[in-house]
PDB file of C-alpha atoms in Angstrom:
ATOM      1  CA  ARG U   7      -0.050   0.031   0.024  1.00  0.00           C
ATOM      2  CA  THR U   8       2.885   2.413   0.809  1.00  0.00           C
ATOM      3  CA  ASP U   9       4.529   1.641  -2.474  1.00  0.00           C
ATOM      4  CA  ASP U  10       1.288   2.338  -4.352  1.00  0.00           C
ATOM      5  CA  ALA U  11       0.871   5.651  -2.528  1.00  0.00           C
ATOM      6  CA  LEU U  12       4.489   6.567  -3.352  1.00  0.00           C
ATOM      7  CA  ALA U  13       3.906   5.801  -7.054  1.00  0.00           C
ATOM      8  CA  GLU U  14       0.817   7.983  -6.951  1.00  0.00           C
ATOM      9  CA  ASP U  15       2.723  10.823  -5.359  1.00  0.00           C
ATOM     10  CA  ASP U  16       5.576  10.387  -7.829  1.00  0.00           C
ATOM     11  CA  GLU U  17       3.116  10.900 -10.642  1.00  0.00           C
ATOM     12  CA  ALA U  18       1.488  13.902  -8.942  1.00  0.00           C
ATOM     13  CA  ILE U  19       4.813  15.577  -8.295  1.00  0.00           C
ATOM     14  CA  ALA U  20       5.932  14.874 -11.914  1.00  0.00           C
ATOM     15  CA  ALA U  21       2.775  16.703 -13.082  1.00  0.00           C
ATOM     16  CA  ASP U  22       3.052  19.534 -10.565  1.00  0.00           C
ATOM     17  CA  PRO U  23       6.515  19.682  -8.951  1.00  0.00           C
ATOM     18  CA  HIS U  24       5.704  22.902  -7.035  1.00  0.00           C
ATOM     19  CA  HIS U  25       2.784  21.482  -5.062  1.00  0.00           C
ATOM     20  CA  SER U  26       3.977  21.401  -1.490  1.00  0.00           C
ATOM     21  CA  GLU U  27       1.368  19.039  -0.146  1.00  0.00           C
ATOM     22  CA  TYR U  28       2.478  16.334  -2.588  1.00  0.00           C
ATOM     23  CA  HIS U  29       6.027  16.609  -1.303  1.00  0.00           C
ATOM     24  CA  LEU U  30       4.736  16.487   2.279  1.00  0.00           C
ATOM     25  CA  GLU U  31       2.749  13.379   1.639  1.00  0.00           C
ATOM     26  CA  ARG U  32       5.657  11.645  -0.069  1.00  0.00           C
ATOM     27  CA  ALA U  33       8.087  12.718   2.653  1.00  0.00           C
ATOM     28  CA  GLU U  34       5.863  10.960   5.273  1.00  0.00           C
ATOM     29  CA  LEU U  35       5.738   7.848   3.063  1.00  0.00           C
ATOM     30  CA  HIS U  36       9.493   7.793   2.704  1.00  0.00           C
ATOM     31  CA  ARG U  37       9.868   8.281   6.399  1.00  0.00           C
ATOM     32  CA  ARG U  38       7.602   5.346   7.096  1.00  0.00           C
ATOM     33  CA  LYS U  39       9.757   3.161   4.920  1.00  0.00           C
ATOM     34  CA  GLY U  40      12.963   4.420   6.569  1.00  0.00           C
ATOM     35  CA  ASN U  41      14.177   6.396   3.472  1.00  0.00           C
ATOM     36  CA  VAL U  42      15.583   9.194   5.629  1.00  0.00           C
ATOM     37  CA  ASP U  43      17.474  11.069   2.844  1.00  0.00           C
ATOM     38  CA  ALA U  44      14.419  10.952   0.472  1.00  0.00           C
ATOM     39  CA  ALA U  45      12.183  12.212   3.249  1.00  0.00           C
ATOM     40  CA  LEU U  46      14.540  15.085   4.034  1.00  0.00           C
ATOM     41  CA  ALA U  47      14.657  15.977   0.325  1.00  0.00           C
ATOM     42  CA  ASP U  48      10.885  16.080   0.081  1.00  0.00           C
ATOM     43  CA  TYR U  49      10.523  18.223   3.237  1.00  0.00           C
ATOM     44  CA  SER U  50      13.028  20.637   1.810  1.00  0.00           C
ATOM     45  CA  ALA U  51      11.106  20.650  -1.474  1.00  0.00           C
ATOM     46  CA  ALA U  52       7.881  21.397   0.377  1.00  0.00           C
ATOM     47  CA  ILE U  53       9.559  24.333   2.135  1.00  0.00           C
ATOM     48  CA  ALA U  54      10.903  25.677  -1.179  1.00  0.00           C
ATOM     49  CA  ALA U  55       7.546  25.227  -3.028  1.00  0.00           C
ATOM     50  CA  SER U  56       5.277  27.137  -0.602  1.00  0.00           C
ATOM     51  CA  PRO U  57       4.937  30.199   1.566  1.00  0.00           C
ATOM     52  CA  PRO U  58       6.511  29.552   4.937  1.00  0.00           C
ATOM     53  CA  TYR U  59       4.447  27.483   7.307  1.00  0.00           C
ATOM     54  CA  PRO U  60       5.572  25.292  10.264  1.00  0.00           C
ATOM     55  CA  GLU U  61       4.743  21.710   9.289  1.00  0.00           C
ATOM     56  CA  PRO U  62       7.631  20.866   6.922  1.00  0.00           C
ATOM     57  CA  TYR U  63      10.184  22.576   9.139  1.00  0.00           C
ATOM     58  CA  TYR U  64       8.950  20.721  12.178  1.00  0.00           C
ATOM     59  CA  ASN U  65       8.930  17.388  10.372  1.00  0.00           C
ATOM     60  CA  ARG U  66      12.335  17.912   8.989  1.00  0.00           C
ATOM     61  CA  ALA U  67      13.584  18.834  12.470  1.00  0.00           C
ATOM     62  CA  ASP U  68      12.147  15.542  13.752  1.00  0.00           C
ATOM     63  CA  ILE U  69      14.362  13.586  11.276  1.00  0.00           C
ATOM     64  CA  GLU U  70      17.381  15.716  12.001  1.00  0.00           C
ATOM     65  CA  PHE U  71      16.926  15.090  15.675  1.00  0.00           C
ATOM     66  CA  GLU U  72      16.624  11.374  15.150  1.00  0.00           C
ATOM     67  CA  THR U  73      19.736  11.251  12.965  1.00  0.00           C
ATOM     68  CA  GLY U  74      21.872  13.312  15.345  1.00  0.00           C
ATOM     69  CA  ASP U  75      21.886  16.583  13.414  1.00  0.00           C
ATOM     70  CA  LEU U  76      20.954  18.582  16.523  1.00  0.00           C
ATOM     71  CA  GLU U  77      22.157  21.935  15.155  1.00  0.00           C
ATOM     72  CA  GLY U  78      19.952  21.361  12.108  1.00  0.00           C
ATOM     73  CA  ALA U  79      17.008  20.491  14.364  1.00  0.00           C
ATOM     74  CA  VAL U  80      17.578  23.649  16.362  1.00  0.00           C
ATOM     75  CA  ARG U  81      17.616  25.840  13.210  1.00  0.00           C
ATOM     76  CA  ASP U  82      14.374  24.248  11.815  1.00  0.00           C
ATOM     77  CA  LEU U  83      12.610  24.448  15.161  1.00  0.00           C
ATOM     78  CA  THR U  84      13.600  28.042  15.522  1.00  0.00           C
ATOM     79  CA  ARG U  85      11.916  28.659  12.168  1.00  0.00           C
ATOM     80  CA  VAL U  86       8.808  26.852  13.442  1.00  0.00           C
ATOM     81  CA  ILE U  87       8.724  29.058  16.512  1.00  0.00           C
ATOM     82  CA  ASP U  88       9.186  32.160  14.345  1.00  0.00           C
ATOM     83  CA  LEU U  89       6.165  31.043  12.288  1.00  0.00           C
ATOM     84  CA  ASP U  90       4.030  29.807  15.201  1.00  0.00           C
ATOM     85  CA  PRO U  91       5.326  30.876  18.667  1.00  0.00           C
ATOM     86  CA  THR U  92       2.325  29.059  20.348  1.00  0.00           C
ATOM     87  CA  MET U  93       3.448  25.611  19.268  1.00  0.00           C
ATOM     88  CA  VAL U  94       4.393  23.943  22.479  1.00  0.00           C
ATOM     89  CA  ASP U  95       5.998  20.878  20.900  1.00  0.00           C
ATOM     90  CA  ALA U  96       8.441  23.112  18.975  1.00  0.00           C
ATOM     91  CA  TRP U  97       9.562  24.798  22.269  1.00  0.00           C
ATOM     92  CA  THR U  98       9.826  21.380  23.895  1.00  0.00           C
ATOM     93  CA  ASN U  99      11.804  19.741  21.065  1.00  0.00           C
ATOM     94  CA  ARG U 100      14.155  22.714  20.697  1.00  0.00           C
ATOM     95  CA  ALA U 101      14.822  22.630  24.475  1.00  0.00           C
ATOM     96  CA  SER U 102      15.539  18.883  24.184  1.00  0.00           C
ATOM     97  CA  ALA U 103      18.021  19.517  21.297  1.00  0.00           C
ATOM     98  CA  LEU U 104      19.687  22.341  23.164  1.00  0.00           C
ATOM     99  CA  TYR U 105      19.932  20.140  26.234  1.00  0.00           C
ATOM    100  CA  GLN U 106      21.715  17.458  24.288  1.00  0.00           C
ATOM    101  CA  LEU U 107      24.066  20.090  22.862  1.00  0.00           C
ATOM    102  CA  GLY U 108      24.999  21.155  26.372  1.00  0.00           C
ATOM    103  CA  ARG U 109      23.342  24.570  25.920  1.00  0.00           C
ATOM    104  CA  PHE U 110      21.553  24.372  29.225  1.00  0.00           C
ATOM    105  CA  ARG U 111      20.748  28.049  29.823  1.00  0.00           C
ATOM    106  CA  GLU U 112      19.078  28.321  26.377  1.00  0.00           C
ATOM    107  CA  ALA U 113      17.212  25.079  26.947  1.00  0.00           C
ATOM    108  CA  MET U 114      15.895  26.298  30.315  1.00  0.00           C
ATOM    109  CA  GLU U 115      14.650  29.478  28.564  1.00  0.00           C
ATOM    110  CA  ASP U 116      12.647  27.408  26.137  1.00  0.00           C
ATOM    111  CA  VAL U 117      11.317  25.242  28.939  1.00  0.00           C
ATOM    112  CA  ALA U 118      10.041  28.312  30.707  1.00  0.00           C
ATOM    113  CA  ILE U 119       8.179  29.502  27.715  1.00  0.00           C
ATOM    114  CA  GLY U 120       6.840  26.033  26.993  1.00  0.00           C
ATOM    115  CA  GLN U 121       5.611  25.750  30.577  1.00  0.00           C
ATOM    116  CA  ARG U 122       3.824  29.062  30.305  1.00  0.00           C
ATOM    117  CA  LEU U 123       2.061  27.799  27.177  1.00  0.00           C
ATOM    118  CA  ASP U 124       1.153  24.379  28.707  1.00  0.00           C
ATOM    119  CA  PRO U 125       1.737  24.047  32.419  1.00  0.00           C
ATOM    120  CA  ASP U 126       0.578  20.456  32.356  1.00  0.00           C
ATOM    121  CA  SER U 127       3.049  19.195  29.750  1.00  0.00           C
ATOM    122  CA  ALA U 128       4.749  16.131  31.245  1.00  0.00           C
ATOM    123  CA  HIS U 129       7.634  16.382  28.742  1.00  0.00           C
ATOM    124  CA  ILE U 130       8.286  20.008  29.760  1.00  0.00           C
ATOM    125  CA  HIS U 131       8.414  19.054  33.393  1.00  0.00           C
ATOM    126  CA  CYS U 132      10.740  16.123  32.543  1.00  0.00           C
ATOM    127  CA  LEU U 133      13.126  18.342  30.650  1.00  0.00           C
ATOM    128  CA  LYS U 134      13.036  20.898  33.476  1.00  0.00           C
ATOM    129  CA  GLY U 135      13.950  18.200  35.888  1.00  0.00           C
ATOM    130  CA  ALA U 136      16.913  17.051  33.787  1.00  0.00           C
ATOM    131  CA  LEU U 137      18.214  20.581  33.468  1.00  0.00           C
ATOM    132  CA  LEU U 138      17.791  21.391  37.154  1.00  0.00           C
ATOM    133  CA  PHE U 139      19.760  18.184  37.899  1.00  0.00           C
ATOM    134  CA  GLU U 140      22.503  19.344  35.585  1.00  0.00           C
ATOM    135  CA  GLY U 141      22.568  22.660  37.488  1.00  0.00           C
ATOM    136  CA  GLY U 142      22.957  20.898  40.776  1.00  0.00           C
ATOM    137  CA  GLU U 143      19.451  21.656  42.074  1.00  0.00           C
ATOM    138  CA  ARG U 144      18.635  18.117  43.050  1.00  0.00           C
ATOM    139  CA  ALA U 145      15.474  18.706  45.142  1.00  0.00           C
ATOM    140  CA  LYS U 146      13.857  20.903  42.482  1.00  0.00           C
ATOM    141  CA  ALA U 147      14.810  18.438  39.843  1.00  0.00           C
ATOM    142  CA  GLU U 148      13.126  15.542  41.728  1.00  0.00           C
ATOM    143  CA  HIS U 149      10.017  17.696  42.212  1.00  0.00           C
ATOM    144  CA  ALA U 150       9.806  18.502  38.479  1.00  0.00           C
ATOM    145  CA  LEU U 151      10.319  14.782  37.609  1.00  0.00           C
ATOM    146  CA  GLN U 152       7.665  13.641  40.135  1.00  0.00           C
ATOM    147  CA  THR U 153       5.271  16.098  38.538  1.00  0.00           C
ATOM    148  CA  ALA U 154       6.165  14.680  35.074  1.00  0.00           C
ATOM    149  CA  VAL U 155       5.307  11.110  36.101  1.00  0.00           C
ATOM    150  CA  ARG U 156       2.130  12.280  37.869  1.00  0.00           C
ATOM    151  CA  LEU U 157       0.997  13.936  34.649  1.00  0.00           C
ATOM    152  CA  ASP U 158       2.155  11.026  32.438  1.00  0.00           C
ATOM    153  CA  PRO U 159       2.841   7.805  34.359  1.00  0.00           C
ATOM    154  CA  VAL U 160       4.140   6.113  31.208  1.00  0.00           C
ATOM    155  CA  LEU U 161       6.867   8.708  30.464  1.00  0.00           C
ATOM    156  CA  ALA U 162       9.915   6.404  30.557  1.00  0.00           C
ATOM    157  CA  GLY U 163      12.458   9.333  30.451  1.00  0.00           C
ATOM    158  CA  ALA U 164      11.099  10.893  33.581  1.00  0.00           C
ATOM    159  CA  TRP U 165      11.333   7.590  35.499  1.00  0.00           C
ATOM    160  CA  ALA U 166      14.898   7.142  34.215  1.00  0.00           C
ATOM    161  CA  ASN U 167      15.834  10.626  35.324  1.00  0.00           C
ATOM    162  CA  LEU U 168      14.308   9.942  38.760  1.00  0.00           C
ATOM    163  CA  ALA U 169      16.480   6.880  38.867  1.00  0.00           C
ATOM    164  CA  THR U 170      19.564   9.026  38.079  1.00  0.00           C
ATOM    165  CA  VAL U 171      18.594  11.479  40.896  1.00  0.00           C
ATOM    166  CA  ALA U 172      18.104   8.754  43.434  1.00  0.00           C
ATOM    167  CA  HIS U 173      21.285   6.943  42.412  1.00  0.00           C
ATOM    168  CA  ASN U 174      23.228  10.238  42.752  1.00  0.00           C
ATOM    169  CA  ARG U 175      21.812  10.598  46.269  1.00  0.00           C
ATOM    170  CA  GLY U 176      22.983   7.049  47.152  1.00  0.00           C
ATOM    171  CA  GLU U 177      19.454   5.613  47.269  1.00  0.00           C
ATOM    172  CA  THR U 178      20.240   2.647  44.971  1.00  0.00           C
ATOM    173  CA  ARG U 179      17.253   0.515  45.832  1.00  0.00           C
ATOM    174  CA  ILE U 180      14.876   3.406  45.013  1.00  0.00           C
ATOM    175  CA  ALA U 181      16.916   4.089  41.894  1.00  0.00           C
ATOM    176  CA  LEU U 182      16.526   0.422  40.781  1.00  0.00           C
ATOM    177  CA  ALA U 183      12.724   0.630  41.299  1.00  0.00           C
ATOM    178  CA  TYR U 184      12.602   3.750  39.179  1.00  0.00           C
ATOM    179  CA  ILE U 185      14.719   2.325  36.375  1.00  0.00           C
ATOM    180  CA  ASP U 186      12.728  -0.926  36.403  1.00  0.00           C
ATOM    181  CA  ARG U 187       9.617   1.145  35.942  1.00  0.00           C
ATOM    182  CA  ALA U 188      11.161   2.927  32.958  1.00  0.00           C
ATOM    183  CA  LEU U 189      12.111  -0.446  31.427  1.00  0.00           C
ATOM    184  CA  GLU U 190       8.517  -1.750  31.883  1.00  0.00           C
ATOM    185  CA  ILE U 191       7.450   1.195  29.649  1.00  0.00           C
ATOM    186  CA  ALA U 192      10.382   1.206  27.108  1.00  0.00           C
ATOM    187  CA  ASP U 193      12.940  -1.629  26.781  1.00  0.00           C
ATOM    188  CA  ASP U 194      15.697   0.617  25.655  1.00  0.00           C
ATOM    189  CA  PRO U 195      19.446  -0.231  25.583  1.00  0.00           C
ATOM    190  CA  ASP U 196      20.389   3.008  27.263  1.00  0.00           C
ATOM    191  CA  LEU U 197      17.992   2.234  30.075  1.00  0.00           C
ATOM    192  CA  GLN U 198      19.475  -1.315  30.343  1.00  0.00           C
ATOM    193  CA  GLY U 199      22.895   0.367  30.633  1.00  0.00           C
ATOM    194  CA  THR U 200      21.650   2.586  33.490  1.00  0.00           C
ATOM    195  CA  ARG U 201      20.182  -0.320  35.277  1.00  0.00           C
ATOM    196  CA  ALA U 202      23.460  -2.235  35.041  1.00  0.00           C
ATOM    197  CA  LEU U 203      25.312   0.641  36.683  1.00  0.00           C
ATOM    198  CA  ILE U 204      22.679   0.865  39.549  1.00  0.00           C
ATOM    199  CA  VAL U 205      22.822  -2.893  40.137  1.00  0.00           C
ATOM    200  CA  SER U 206      26.628  -2.697  40.174  1.00  0.00           C
ATOM    201  CA  ALA U 207      26.446   0.011  42.832  1.00  0.00           C
ATOM    202  CA  LEU U 208      23.961  -2.034  44.873  1.00  0.00           C
ATOM    203  CA  GLN U 209      26.221  -5.120  44.786  1.00  0.00           C
ATOM    204  CA  VAL U 210      29.108  -2.959  45.977  1.00  0.00           C
ATOM    205  CA  ALA U 211      27.053  -1.508  48.800  1.00  0.00           C
ATOM    206  CA  THR U 212      25.938  -4.912  50.029  1.00  0.00           C
TER     207      THR U 212
END
């Protein structure tokens, strides 16, 4: 079905190469099939073919984030925010990219704006907790992360960050409970690595 839809979009784009919606549709199909370069090319074509609007920039930023092009993601998300400053997900995702780039002050500024736009965003509270932890504000970090899991009990990242806070405080059994909760939600290799570190610390302590 995806291949048939791609063929239809190929024909539509051949007939009207400047129709941005066709490029957006084909980009999503390429992304579904894992054709990252083709998806990026179509998002870029959609941007070039139309007056500026947020969707193609946002979707291209998603791929850039997933493939490790964090600077590219920041640039595209900045464009999204310029076009629609009320888009909470754009502030959240840019904060996440900035956090991974080590640009903590800028990330916290984005978090503050995102939180004003959506005070009940679990992802925003999770990011805030991670940033507060990096800044050494452990108690505030834990509060933000507890708020995140209260708002979204299946947010694995928040449970994992709570595990890091507890482990840093020397509460390894609590840390293990938190990381096991994260792994119940998402069986991720990075979470498995965190669990191994916590188990090792627990074995040393006993």
